[in-house]
PDB file of N, CA, C and O and ligand atoms in Angstrom:
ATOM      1  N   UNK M 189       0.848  -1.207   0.000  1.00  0.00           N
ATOM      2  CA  UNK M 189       0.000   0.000   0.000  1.00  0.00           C
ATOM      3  C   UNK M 189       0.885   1.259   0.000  1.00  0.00           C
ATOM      4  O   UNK M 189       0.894   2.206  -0.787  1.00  0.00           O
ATOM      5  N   UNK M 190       1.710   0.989   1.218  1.00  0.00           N
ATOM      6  CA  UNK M 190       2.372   2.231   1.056  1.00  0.00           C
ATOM      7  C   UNK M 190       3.221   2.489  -0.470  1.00  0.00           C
ATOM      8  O   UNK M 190       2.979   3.537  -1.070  1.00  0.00           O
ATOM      9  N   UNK M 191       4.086   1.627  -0.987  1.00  0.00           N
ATOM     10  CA  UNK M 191       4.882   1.730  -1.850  1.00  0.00           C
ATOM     11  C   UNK M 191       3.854   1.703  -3.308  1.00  0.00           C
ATOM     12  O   UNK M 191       4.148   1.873  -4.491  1.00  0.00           O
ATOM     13  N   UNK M 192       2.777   1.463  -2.751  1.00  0.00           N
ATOM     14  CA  UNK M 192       1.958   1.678  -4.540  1.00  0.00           C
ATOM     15  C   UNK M 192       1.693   3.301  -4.170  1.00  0.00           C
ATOM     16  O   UNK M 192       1.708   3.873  -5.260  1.00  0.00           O
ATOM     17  N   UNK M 193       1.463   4.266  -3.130  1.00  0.00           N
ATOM     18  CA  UNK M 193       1.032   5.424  -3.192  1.00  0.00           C
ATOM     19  C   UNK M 193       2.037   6.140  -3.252  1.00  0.00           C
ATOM     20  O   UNK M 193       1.791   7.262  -3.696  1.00  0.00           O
ATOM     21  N   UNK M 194       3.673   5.849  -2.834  1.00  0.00           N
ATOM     22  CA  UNK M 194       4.777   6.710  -3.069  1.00  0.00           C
ATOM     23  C   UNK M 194       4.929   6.135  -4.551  1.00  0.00           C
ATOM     24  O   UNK M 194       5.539   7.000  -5.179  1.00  0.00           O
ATOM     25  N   UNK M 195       4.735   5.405  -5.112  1.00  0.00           N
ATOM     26  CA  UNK M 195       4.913   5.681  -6.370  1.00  0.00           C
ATOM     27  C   UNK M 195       3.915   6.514  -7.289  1.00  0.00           C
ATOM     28  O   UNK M 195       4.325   6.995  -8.345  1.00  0.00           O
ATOM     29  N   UNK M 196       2.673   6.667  -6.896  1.00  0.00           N
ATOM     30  CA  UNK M 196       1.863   7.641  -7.233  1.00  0.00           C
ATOM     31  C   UNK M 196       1.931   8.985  -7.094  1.00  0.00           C
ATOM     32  O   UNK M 196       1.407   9.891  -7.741  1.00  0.00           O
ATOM     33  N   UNK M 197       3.031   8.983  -5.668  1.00  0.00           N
ATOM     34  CA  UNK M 197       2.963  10.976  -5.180  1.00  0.00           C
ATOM     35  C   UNK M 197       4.197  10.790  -6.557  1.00  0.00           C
ATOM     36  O   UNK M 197       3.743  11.185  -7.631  1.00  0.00           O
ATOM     37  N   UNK M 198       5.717  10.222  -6.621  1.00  0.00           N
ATOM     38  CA  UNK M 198       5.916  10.306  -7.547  1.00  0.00           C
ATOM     39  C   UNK M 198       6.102  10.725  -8.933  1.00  0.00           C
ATOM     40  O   UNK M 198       6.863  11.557  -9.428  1.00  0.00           O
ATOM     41  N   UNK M 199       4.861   9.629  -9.648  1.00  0.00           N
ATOM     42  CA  UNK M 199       4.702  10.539 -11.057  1.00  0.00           C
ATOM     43  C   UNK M 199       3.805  11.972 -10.743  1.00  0.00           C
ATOM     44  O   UNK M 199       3.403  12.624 -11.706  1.00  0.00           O
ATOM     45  N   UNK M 200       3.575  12.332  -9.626  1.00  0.00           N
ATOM     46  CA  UNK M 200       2.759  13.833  -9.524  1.00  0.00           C
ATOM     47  C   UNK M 200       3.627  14.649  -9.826  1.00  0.00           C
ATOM     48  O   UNK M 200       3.585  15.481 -10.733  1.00  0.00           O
ATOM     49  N   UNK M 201       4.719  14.383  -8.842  1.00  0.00           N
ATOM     50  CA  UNK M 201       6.151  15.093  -8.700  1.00  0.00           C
ATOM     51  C   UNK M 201       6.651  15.711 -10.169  1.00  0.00           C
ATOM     52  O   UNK M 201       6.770  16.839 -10.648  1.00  0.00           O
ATOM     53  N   UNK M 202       6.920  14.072 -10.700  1.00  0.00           N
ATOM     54  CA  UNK M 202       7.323  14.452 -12.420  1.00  0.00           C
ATOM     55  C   UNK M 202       6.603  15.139 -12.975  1.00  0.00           C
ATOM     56  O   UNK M 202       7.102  16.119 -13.527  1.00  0.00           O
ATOM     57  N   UNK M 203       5.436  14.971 -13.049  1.00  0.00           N
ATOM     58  CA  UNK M 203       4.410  15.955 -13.762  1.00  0.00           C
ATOM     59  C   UNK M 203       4.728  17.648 -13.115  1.00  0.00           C
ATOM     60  O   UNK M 203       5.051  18.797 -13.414  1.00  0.00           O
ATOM     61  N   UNK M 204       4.436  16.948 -12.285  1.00  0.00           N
ATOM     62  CA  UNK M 204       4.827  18.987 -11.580  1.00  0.00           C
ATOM     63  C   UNK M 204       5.872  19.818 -11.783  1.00  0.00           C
ATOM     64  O   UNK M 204       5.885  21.049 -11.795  1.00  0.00           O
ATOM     65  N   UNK M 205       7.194  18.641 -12.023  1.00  0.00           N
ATOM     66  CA  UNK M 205       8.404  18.962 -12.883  1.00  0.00           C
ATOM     67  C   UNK M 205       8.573  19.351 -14.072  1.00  0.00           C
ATOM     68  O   UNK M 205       9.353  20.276 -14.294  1.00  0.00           O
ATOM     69  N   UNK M 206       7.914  18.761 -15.039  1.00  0.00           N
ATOM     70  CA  UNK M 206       8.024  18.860 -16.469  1.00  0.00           C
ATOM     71  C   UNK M 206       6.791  20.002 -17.181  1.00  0.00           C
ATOM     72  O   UNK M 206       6.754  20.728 -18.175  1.00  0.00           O
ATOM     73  N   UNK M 207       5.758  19.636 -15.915  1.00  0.00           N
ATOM     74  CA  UNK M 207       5.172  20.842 -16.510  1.00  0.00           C
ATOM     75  C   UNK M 207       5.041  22.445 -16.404  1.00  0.00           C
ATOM     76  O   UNK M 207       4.723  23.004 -15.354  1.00  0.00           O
ATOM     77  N   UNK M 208       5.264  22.984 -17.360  1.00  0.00           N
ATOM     78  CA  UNK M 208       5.716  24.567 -17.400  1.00  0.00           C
ATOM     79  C   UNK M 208       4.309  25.411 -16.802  1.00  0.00           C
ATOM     80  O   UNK M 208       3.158  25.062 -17.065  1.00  0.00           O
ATOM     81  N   UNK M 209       4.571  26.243 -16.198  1.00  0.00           N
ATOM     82  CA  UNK M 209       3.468  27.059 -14.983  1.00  0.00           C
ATOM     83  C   UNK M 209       3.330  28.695 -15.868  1.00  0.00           C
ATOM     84  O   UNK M 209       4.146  29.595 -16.067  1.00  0.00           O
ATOM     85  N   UNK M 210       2.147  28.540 -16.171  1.00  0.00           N
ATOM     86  CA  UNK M 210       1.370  29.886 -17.149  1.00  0.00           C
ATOM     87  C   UNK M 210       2.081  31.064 -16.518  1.00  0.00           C
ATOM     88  O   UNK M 210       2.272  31.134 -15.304  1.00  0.00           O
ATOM     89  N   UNK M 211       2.427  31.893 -17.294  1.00  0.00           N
ATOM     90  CA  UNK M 211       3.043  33.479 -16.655  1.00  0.00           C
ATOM     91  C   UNK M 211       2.514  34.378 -16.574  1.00  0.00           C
ATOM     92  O   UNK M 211       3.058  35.477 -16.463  1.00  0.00           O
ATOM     93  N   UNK M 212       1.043  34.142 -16.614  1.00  0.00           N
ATOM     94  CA  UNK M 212       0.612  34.733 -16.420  1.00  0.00           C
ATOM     95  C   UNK M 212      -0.664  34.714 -14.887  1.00  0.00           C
ATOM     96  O   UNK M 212      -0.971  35.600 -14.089  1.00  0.00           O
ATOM     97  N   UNK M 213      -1.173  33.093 -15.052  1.00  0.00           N
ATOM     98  CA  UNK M 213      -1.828  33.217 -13.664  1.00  0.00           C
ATOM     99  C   UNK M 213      -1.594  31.968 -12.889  1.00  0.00           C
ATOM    100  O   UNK M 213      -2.381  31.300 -12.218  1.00  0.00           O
ATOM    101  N   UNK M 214      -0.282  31.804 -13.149  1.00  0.00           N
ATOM    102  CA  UNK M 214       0.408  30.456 -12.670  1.00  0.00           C
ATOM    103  C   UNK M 214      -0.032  29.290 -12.706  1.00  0.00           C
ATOM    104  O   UNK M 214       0.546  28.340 -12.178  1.00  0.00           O
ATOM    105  N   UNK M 215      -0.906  29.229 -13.215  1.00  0.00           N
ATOM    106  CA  UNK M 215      -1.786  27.681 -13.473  1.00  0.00           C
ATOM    107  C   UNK M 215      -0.806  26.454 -14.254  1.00  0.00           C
ATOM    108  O   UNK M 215      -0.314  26.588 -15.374  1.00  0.00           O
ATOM    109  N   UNK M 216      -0.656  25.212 -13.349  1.00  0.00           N
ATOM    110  CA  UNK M 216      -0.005  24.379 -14.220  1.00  0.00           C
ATOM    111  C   UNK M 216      -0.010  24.116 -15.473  1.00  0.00           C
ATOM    112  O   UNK M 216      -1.206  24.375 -15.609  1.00  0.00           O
ATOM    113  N   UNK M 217       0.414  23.727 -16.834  1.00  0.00           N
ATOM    114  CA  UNK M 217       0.346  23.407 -17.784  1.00  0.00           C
ATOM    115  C   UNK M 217       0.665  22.293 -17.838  1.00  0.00           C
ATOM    116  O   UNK M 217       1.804  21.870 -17.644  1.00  0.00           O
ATOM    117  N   UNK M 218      -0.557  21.489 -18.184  1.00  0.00           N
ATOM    118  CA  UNK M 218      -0.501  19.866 -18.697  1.00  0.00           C
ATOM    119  C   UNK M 218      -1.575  19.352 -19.826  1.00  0.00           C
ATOM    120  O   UNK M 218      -2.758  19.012 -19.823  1.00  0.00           O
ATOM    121  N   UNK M 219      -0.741  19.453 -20.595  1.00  0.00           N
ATOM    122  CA  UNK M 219      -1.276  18.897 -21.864  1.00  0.00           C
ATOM    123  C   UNK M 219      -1.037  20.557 -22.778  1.00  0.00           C
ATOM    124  O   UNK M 219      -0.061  21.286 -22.603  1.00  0.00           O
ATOM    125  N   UNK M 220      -1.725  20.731 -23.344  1.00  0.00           N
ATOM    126  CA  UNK M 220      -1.974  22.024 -24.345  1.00  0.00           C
ATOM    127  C   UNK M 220      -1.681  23.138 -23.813  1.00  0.00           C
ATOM    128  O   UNK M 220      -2.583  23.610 -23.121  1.00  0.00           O
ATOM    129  N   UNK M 221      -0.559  23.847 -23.902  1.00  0.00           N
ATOM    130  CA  UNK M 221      -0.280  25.317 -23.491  1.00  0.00           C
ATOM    131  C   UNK M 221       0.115  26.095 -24.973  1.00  0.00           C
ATOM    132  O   UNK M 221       0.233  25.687 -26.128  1.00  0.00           O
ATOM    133  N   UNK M 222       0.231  27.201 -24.427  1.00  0.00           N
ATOM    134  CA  UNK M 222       0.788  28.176 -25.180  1.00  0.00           C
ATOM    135  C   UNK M 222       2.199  28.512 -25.381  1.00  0.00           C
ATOM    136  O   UNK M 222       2.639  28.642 -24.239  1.00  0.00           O
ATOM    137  N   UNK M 223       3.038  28.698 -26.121  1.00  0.00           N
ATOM    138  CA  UNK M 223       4.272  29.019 -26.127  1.00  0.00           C
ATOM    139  C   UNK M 223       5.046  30.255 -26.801  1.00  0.00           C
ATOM    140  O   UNK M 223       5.023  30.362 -28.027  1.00  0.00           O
ATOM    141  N   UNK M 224       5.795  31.276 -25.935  1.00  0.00           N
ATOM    142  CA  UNK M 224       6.018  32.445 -26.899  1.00  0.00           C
ATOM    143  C   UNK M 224       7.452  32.498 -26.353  1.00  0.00           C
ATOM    144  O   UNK M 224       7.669  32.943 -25.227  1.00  0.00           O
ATOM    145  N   UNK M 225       8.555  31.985 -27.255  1.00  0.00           N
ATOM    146  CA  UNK M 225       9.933  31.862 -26.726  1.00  0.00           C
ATOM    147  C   UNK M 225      10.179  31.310 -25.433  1.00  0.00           C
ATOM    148  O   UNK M 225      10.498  30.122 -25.487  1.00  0.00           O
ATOM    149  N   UNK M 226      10.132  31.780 -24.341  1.00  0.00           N
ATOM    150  CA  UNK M 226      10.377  31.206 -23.329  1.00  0.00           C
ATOM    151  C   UNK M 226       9.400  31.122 -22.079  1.00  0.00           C
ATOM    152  O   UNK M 226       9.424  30.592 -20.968  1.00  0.00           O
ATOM    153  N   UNK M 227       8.415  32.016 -22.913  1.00  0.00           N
ATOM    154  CA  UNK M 227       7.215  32.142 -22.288  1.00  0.00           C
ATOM    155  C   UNK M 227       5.746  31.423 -21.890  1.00  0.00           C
ATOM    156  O   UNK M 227       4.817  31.717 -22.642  1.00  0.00           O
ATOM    157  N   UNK M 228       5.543  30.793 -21.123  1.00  0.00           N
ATOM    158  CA  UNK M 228       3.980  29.722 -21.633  1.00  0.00           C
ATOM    159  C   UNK M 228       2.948  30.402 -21.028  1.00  0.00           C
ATOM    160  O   UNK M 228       3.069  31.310 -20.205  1.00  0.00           O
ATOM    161  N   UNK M 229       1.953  29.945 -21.452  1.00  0.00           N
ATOM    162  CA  UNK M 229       0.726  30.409 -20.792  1.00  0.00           C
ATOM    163  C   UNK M 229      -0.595  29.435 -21.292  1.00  0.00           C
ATOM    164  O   UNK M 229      -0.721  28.898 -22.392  1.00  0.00           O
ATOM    165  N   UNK M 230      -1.507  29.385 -20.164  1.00  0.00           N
ATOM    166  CA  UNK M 230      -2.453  28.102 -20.138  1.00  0.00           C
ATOM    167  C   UNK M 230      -3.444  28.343 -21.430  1.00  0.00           C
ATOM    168  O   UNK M 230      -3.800  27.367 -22.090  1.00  0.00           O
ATOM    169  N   UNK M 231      -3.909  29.760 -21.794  1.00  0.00           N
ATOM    170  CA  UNK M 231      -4.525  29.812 -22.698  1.00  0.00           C
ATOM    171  C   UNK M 231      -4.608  31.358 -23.625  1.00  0.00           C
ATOM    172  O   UNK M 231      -3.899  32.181 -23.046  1.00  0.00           O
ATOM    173  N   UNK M 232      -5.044  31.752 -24.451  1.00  0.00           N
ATOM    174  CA  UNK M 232      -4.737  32.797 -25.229  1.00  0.00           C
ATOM    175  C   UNK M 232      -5.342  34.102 -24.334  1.00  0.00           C
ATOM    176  O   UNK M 232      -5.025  35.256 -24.623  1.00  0.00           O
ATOM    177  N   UNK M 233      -5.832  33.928 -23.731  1.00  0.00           N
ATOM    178  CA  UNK M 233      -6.588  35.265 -22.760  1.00  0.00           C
ATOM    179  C   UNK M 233      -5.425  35.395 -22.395  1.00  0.00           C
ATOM    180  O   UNK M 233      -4.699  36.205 -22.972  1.00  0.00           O
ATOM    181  N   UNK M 234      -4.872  34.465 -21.127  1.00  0.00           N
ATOM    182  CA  UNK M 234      -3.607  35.073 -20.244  1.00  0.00           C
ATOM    183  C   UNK M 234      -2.284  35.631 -20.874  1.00  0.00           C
ATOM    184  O   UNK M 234      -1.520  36.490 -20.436  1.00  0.00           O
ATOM    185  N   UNK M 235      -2.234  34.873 -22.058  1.00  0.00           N
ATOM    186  CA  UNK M 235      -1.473  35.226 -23.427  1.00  0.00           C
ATOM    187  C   UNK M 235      -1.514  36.725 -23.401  1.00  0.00           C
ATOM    188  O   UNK M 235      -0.625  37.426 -22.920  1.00  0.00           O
ATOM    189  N   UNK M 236      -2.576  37.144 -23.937  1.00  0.00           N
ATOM    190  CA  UNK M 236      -3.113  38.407 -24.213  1.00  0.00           C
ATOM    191  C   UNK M 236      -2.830  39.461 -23.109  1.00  0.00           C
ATOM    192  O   UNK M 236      -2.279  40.500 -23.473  1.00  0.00           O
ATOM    193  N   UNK M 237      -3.219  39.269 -21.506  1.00  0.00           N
ATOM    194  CA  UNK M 237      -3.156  39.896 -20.331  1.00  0.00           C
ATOM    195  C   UNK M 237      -1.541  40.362 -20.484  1.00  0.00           C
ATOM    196  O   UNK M 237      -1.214  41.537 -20.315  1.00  0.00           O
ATOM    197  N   UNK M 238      -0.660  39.404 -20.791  1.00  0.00           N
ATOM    198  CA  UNK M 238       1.033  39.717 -21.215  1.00  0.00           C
ATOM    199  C   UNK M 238       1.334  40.498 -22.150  1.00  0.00           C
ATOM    200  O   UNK M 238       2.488  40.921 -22.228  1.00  0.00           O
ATOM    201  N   UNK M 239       0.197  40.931 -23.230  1.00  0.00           N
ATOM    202  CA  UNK M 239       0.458  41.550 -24.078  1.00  0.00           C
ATOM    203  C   UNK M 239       0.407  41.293 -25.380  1.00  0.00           C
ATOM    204  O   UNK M 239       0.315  42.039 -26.355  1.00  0.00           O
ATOM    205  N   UNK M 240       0.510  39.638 -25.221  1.00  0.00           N
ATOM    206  CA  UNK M 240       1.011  38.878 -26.275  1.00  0.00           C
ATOM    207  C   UNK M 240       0.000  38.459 -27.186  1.00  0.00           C
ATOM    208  O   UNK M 240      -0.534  37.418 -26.804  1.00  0.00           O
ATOM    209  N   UNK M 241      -0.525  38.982 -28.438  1.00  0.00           N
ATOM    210  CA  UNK M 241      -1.829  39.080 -28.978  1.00  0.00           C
ATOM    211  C   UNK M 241      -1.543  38.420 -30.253  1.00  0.00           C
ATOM    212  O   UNK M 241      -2.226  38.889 -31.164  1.00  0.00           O
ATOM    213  N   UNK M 242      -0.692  37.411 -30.633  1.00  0.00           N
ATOM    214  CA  UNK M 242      -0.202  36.409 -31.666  1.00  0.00           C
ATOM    215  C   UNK M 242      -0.596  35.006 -31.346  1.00  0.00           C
ATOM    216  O   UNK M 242      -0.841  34.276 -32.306  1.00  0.00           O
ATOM    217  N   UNK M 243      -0.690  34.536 -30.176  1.00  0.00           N
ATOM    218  CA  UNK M 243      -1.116  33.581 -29.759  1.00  0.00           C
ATOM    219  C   UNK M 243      -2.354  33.399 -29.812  1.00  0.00           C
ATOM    220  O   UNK M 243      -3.079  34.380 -29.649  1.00  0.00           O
ATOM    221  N   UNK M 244      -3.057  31.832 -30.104  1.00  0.00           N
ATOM    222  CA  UNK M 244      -4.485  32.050 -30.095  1.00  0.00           C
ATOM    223  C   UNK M 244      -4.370  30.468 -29.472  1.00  0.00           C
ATOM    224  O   UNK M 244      -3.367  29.778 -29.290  1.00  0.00           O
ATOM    225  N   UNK M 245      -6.035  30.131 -29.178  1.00  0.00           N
ATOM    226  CA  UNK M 245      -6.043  29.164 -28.157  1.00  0.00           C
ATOM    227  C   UNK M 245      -5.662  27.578 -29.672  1.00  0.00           C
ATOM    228  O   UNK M 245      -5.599  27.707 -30.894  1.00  0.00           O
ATOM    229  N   UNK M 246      -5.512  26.391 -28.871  1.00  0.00           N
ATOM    230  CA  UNK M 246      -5.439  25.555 -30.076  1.00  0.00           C
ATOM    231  C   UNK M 246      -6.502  25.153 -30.568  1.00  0.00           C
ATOM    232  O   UNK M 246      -6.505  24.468 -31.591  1.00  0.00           O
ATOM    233  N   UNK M 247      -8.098  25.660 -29.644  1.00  0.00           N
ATOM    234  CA  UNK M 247      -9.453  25.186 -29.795  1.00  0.00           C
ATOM    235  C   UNK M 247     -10.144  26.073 -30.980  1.00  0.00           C
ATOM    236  O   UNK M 247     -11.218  25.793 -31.513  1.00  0.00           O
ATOM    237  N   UNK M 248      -9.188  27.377 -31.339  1.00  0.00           N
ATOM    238  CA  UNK M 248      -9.690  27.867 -32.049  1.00  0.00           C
ATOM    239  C   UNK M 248      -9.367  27.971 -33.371  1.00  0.00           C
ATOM    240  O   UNK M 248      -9.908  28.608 -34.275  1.00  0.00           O
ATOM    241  N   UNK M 249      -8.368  27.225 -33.357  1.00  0.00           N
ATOM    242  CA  UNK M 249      -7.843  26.916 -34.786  1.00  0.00           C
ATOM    243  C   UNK M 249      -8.910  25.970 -35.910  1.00  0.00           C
ATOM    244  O   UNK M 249      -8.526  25.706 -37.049  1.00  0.00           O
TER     245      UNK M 249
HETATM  246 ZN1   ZN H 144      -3.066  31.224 -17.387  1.00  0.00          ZN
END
């Protein structure tokens, strides 16, 4: 039990690692973000709040 749930906190960990945190309202990014050089953000609004008005969401493509 125990060793099946430390392997679960785990891959959280990794995930929490690998995934890049919006710069705009810090919200994790997992799965579909935005990307502007070095910049991410969860979706084209917060995009926008940065200034950044090139980005659009991928739902709206
Ligand atoms: Zn955001």
């Amino acid at each position: 039990m125990n060793e099946r749930k430390y392997t679960f906190d785990s891959f959280e960990c990794a995930i929490a690692m690998l995934a890049p945190v919006c710069d705009s309202c810090g919200t994790q990014i997992i799965g579909h973000g935005l990307e502007n050089g070095d910049q991410f953000f969860c979706c084209a609004g917060c995009a926008r709040q940065q200034g950044i008005t090139q980005l659009r969401d991928h739902a709206e493509l």
